[in-house]
GROMACS .gro file of C-alpha atoms in nm:
model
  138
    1UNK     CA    1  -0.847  -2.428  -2.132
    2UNK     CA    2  -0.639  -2.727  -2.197
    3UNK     CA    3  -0.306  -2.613  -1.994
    4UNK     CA    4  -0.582  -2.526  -1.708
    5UNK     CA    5  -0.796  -2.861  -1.741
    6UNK     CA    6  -0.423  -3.035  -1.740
    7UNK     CA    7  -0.359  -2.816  -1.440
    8UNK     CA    8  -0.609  -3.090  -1.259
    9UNK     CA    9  -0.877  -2.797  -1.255
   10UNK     CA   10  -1.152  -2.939  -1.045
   11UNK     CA   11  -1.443  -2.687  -1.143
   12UNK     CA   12  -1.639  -2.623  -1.400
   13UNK     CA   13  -1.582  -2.444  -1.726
   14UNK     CA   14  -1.837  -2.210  -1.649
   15UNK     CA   15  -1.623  -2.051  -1.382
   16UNK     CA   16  -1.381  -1.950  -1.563
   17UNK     CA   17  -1.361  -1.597  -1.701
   18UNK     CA   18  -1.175  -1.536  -2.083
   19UNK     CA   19  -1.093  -1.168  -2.089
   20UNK     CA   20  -0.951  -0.979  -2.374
   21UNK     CA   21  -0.993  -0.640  -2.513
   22UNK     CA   22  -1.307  -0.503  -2.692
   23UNK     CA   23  -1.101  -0.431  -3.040
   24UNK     CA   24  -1.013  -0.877  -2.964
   25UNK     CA   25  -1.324  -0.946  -2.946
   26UNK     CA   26  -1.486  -0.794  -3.211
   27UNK     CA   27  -1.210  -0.953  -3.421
   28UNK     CA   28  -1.323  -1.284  -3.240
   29UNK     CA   29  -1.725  -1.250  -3.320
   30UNK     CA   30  -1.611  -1.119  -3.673
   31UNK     CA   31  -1.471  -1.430  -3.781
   32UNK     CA   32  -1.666  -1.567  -4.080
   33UNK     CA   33  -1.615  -1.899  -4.317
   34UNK     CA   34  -1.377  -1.899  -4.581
   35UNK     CA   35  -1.691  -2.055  -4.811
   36UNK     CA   36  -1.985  -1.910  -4.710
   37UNK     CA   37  -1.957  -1.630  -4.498
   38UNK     CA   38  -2.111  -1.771  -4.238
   39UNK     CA   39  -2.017  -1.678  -3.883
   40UNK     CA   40  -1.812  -1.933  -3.687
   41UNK     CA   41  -1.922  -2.077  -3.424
   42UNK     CA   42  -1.674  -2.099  -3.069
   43UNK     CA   43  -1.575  -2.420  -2.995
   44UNK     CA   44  -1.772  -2.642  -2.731
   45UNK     CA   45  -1.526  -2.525  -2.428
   46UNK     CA   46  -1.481  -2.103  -2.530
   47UNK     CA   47  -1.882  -2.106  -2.568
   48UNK     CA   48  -1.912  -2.204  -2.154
   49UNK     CA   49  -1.639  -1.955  -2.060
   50UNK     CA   50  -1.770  -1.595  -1.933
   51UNK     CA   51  -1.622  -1.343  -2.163
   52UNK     CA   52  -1.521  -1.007  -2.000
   53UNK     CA   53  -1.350  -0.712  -2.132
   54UNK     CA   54  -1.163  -0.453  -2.074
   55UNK     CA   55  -0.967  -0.181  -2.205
   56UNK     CA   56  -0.686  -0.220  -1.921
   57UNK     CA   57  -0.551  -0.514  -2.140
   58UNK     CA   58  -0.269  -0.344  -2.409
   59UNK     CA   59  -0.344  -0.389  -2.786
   60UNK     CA   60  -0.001  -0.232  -2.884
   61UNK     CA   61   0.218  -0.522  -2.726
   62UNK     CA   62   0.520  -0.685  -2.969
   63UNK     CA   63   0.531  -0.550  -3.296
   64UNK     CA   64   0.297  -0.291  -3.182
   65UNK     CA   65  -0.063  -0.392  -3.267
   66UNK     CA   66  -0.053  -0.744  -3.041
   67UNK     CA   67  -0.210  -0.770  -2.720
   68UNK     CA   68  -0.300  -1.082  -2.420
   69UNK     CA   69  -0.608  -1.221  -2.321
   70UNK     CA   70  -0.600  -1.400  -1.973
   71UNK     CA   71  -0.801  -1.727  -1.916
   72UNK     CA   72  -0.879  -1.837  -1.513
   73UNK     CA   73  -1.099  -1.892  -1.213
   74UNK     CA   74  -1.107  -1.553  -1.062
   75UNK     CA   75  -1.264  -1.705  -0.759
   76UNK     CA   76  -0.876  -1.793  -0.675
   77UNK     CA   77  -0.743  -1.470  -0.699
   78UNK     CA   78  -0.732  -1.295  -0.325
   79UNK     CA   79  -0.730  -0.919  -0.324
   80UNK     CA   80  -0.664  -0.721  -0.001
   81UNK     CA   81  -0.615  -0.366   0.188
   82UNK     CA   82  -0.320  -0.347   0.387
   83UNK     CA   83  -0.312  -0.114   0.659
   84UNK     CA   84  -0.731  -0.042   0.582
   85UNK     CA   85  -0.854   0.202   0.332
   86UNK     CA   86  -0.857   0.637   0.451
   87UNK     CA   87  -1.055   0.869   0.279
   88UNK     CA   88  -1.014   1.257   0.313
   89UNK     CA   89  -1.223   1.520   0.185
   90UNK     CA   90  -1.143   1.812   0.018
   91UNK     CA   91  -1.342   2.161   0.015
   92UNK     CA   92  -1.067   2.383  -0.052
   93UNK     CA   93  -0.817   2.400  -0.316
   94UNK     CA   94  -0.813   2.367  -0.667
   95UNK     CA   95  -0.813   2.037  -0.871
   96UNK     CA   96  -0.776   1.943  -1.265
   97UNK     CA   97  -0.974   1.653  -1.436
   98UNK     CA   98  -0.874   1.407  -1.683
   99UNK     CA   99  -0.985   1.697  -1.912
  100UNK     CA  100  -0.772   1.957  -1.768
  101UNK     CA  101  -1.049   2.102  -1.688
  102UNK     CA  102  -0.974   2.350  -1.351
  103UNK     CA  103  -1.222   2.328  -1.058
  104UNK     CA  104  -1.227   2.566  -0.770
  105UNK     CA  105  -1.364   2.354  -0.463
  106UNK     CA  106  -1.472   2.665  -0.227
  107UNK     CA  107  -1.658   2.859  -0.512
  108UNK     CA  108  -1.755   2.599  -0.710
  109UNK     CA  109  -1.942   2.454  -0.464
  110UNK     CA  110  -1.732   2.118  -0.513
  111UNK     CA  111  -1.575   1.840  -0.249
  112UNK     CA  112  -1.275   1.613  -0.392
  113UNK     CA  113  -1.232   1.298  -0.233
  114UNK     CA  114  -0.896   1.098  -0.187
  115UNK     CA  115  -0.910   0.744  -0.114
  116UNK     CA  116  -0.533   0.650   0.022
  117UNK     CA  117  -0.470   0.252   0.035
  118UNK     CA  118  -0.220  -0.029  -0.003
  119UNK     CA  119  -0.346  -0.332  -0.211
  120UNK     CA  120  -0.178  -0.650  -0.266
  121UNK     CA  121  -0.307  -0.947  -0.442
  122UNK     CA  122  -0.210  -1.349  -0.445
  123UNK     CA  123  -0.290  -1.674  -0.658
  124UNK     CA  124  -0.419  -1.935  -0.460
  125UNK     CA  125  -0.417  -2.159  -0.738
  126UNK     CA  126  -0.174  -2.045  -1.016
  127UNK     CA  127  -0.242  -2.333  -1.253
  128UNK     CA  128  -0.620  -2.203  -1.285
  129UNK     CA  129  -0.473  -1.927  -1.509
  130UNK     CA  130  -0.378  -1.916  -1.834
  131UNK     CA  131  -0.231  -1.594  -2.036
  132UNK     CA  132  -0.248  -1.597  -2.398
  133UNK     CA  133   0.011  -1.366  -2.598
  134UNK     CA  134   0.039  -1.253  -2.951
  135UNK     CA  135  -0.301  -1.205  -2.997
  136UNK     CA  136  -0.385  -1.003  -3.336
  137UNK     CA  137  -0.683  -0.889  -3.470
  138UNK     CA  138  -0.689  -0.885  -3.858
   0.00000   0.00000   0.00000
């Protein structure tokens, strides 16, 4: 929050997003006292951050159990189709799942859809993120 607040930042805490893996932030809610036990409480500016998460972030990064949590104002982050979106549909033909699991569109009664796009993505403002690295959870 600091680098981004140095980064002259002009909105408010609350619109930035912290987001770190679930595994992170269990860790992070886990954290207890040394003397009593007692959870910890987050400190003044990570309690008026939105926490997301997400499983997209990698928890086997460095030595193989690290991961990255990203810190920023997603309101600066543009994300657009290039060359618009097309969708096809499918009725024939025979498609595997995630679960290789083999469906037969035409006599299983199924349609497969396809969406077919080109995405690109920029930083308005690139000091309004912040990635932290070598996270662990203990």
């Amino acid at each position: 929050v600091e680098k981004i607040l140095t980064a002259n930042y002009a909105g408010e805490l609350e619109d930035l997003s912290w987001i770190a893996h679930p595994r992170d932030w269990a860790t992070y809610d886990g954290l207890t006292s040394s003397g009593d036990d007692q959870p910890l409480m987050p400190t003044p500016w990570a309690s008026r951050l939105r926490r997301l998460a997400t499983t997209a972030l990698s928890i086997t990064e460095g030595g193989g159990a690290e991961s990255s949590m990203i810190i920023g104002d997603f309101s600066e982050l543009l994300i657009g189709t290039l060359g618009g979106i097309r969708f096809q549909t499918f009725d024939i033909g025979t498609l595997t799942d995630s679960s290789d699991v083999s469906h037969n569109m035409l006599t299983d009664y199924k349609r497969a859809l396809r969406l077919v796009t080109r995405v690109d993505s920029v930083v308005l403002q690139p000091g309004v993120f912040c990635k932290l690295t070598g996270v662990t959870a203990t």
